[in-house]
XYZ file of C-alpha atoms in Angstrom:
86
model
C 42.004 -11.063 -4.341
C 41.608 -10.005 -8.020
C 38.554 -13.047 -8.323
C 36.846 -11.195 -4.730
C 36.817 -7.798 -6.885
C 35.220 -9.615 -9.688
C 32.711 -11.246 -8.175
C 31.633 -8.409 -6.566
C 31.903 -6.105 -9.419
C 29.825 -9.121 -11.203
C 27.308 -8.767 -8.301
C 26.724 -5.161 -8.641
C 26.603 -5.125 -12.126
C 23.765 -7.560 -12.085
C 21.504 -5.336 -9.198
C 21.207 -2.347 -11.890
C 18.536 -1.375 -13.699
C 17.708 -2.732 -17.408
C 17.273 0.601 -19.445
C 14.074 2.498 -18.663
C 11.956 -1.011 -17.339
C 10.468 0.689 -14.091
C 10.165 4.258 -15.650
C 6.763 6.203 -15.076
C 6.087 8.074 -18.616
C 2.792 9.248 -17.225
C 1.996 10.645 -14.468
C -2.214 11.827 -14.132
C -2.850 15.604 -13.669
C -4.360 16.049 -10.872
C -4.742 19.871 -11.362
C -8.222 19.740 -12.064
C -9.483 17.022 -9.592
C -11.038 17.794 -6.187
C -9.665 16.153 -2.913
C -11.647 15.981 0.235
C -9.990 15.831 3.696
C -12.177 15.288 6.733
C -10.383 16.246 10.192
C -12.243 13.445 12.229
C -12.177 15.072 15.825
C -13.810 18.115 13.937
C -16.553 16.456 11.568
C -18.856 15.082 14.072
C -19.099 13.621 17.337
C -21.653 10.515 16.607
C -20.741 8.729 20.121
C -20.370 11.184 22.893
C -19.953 8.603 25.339
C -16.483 7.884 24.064
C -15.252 11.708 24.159
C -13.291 11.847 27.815
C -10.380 9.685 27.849
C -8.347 9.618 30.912
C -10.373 12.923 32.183
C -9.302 14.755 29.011
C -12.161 15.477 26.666
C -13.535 18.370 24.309
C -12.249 21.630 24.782
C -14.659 23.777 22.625
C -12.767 27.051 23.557
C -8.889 25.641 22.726
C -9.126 24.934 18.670
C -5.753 23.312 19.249
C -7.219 20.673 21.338
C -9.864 17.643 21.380
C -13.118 18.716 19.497
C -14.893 15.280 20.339
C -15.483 13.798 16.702
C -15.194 10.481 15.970
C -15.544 7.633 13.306
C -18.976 6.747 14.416
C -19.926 10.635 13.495
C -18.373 10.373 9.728
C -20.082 7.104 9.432
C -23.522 9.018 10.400
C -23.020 11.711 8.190
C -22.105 9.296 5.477
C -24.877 10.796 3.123
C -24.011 14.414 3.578
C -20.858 13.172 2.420
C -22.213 11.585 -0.726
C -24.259 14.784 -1.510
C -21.329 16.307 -1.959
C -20.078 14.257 -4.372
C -17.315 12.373 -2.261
């Protein structure tokens, strides 16, 4: 039993880490940068065709819901985007 423990103590001893190989020193600051999020159902709605889905579709009046944007309506606005400096 005593050459099971070894081998496995062996084993585990090889899987650790070699000193600080891996290590991030640096990490950027991102304090200062600007990050744009764009909510897709609420940016545009470039292909109304493709807004009721199974008889659901925009509900203007319930925020919480379906606003009717798509990809095709980011894609469209694709220079307003740029103007903006995205």
């Amino acid at each position: 039993m005593r050459g099971g423990w070894a081998l496995w103590i062996s084993l585990l001893a090889a899987c650790q880490p070699r000193g600080d190989a891996g290590v991030q020193t640096h990490v950027d600051d991102w304090r200062d940068e600007i990050v744009y999020q764009i909510v897709v159902d609420r940016f545009d709605d470039g292909d109304p065709d493709n807004d009721v889905l199974e008889g659901i579709g925009p509900e203007p009046d319930d925020l919480a819901r379906f606003q009717g944007g798509d990809w095709r309506g980011v894609r469209d606005r694709l220079d307003y985007l740029e103007a903006l400096g995205v």
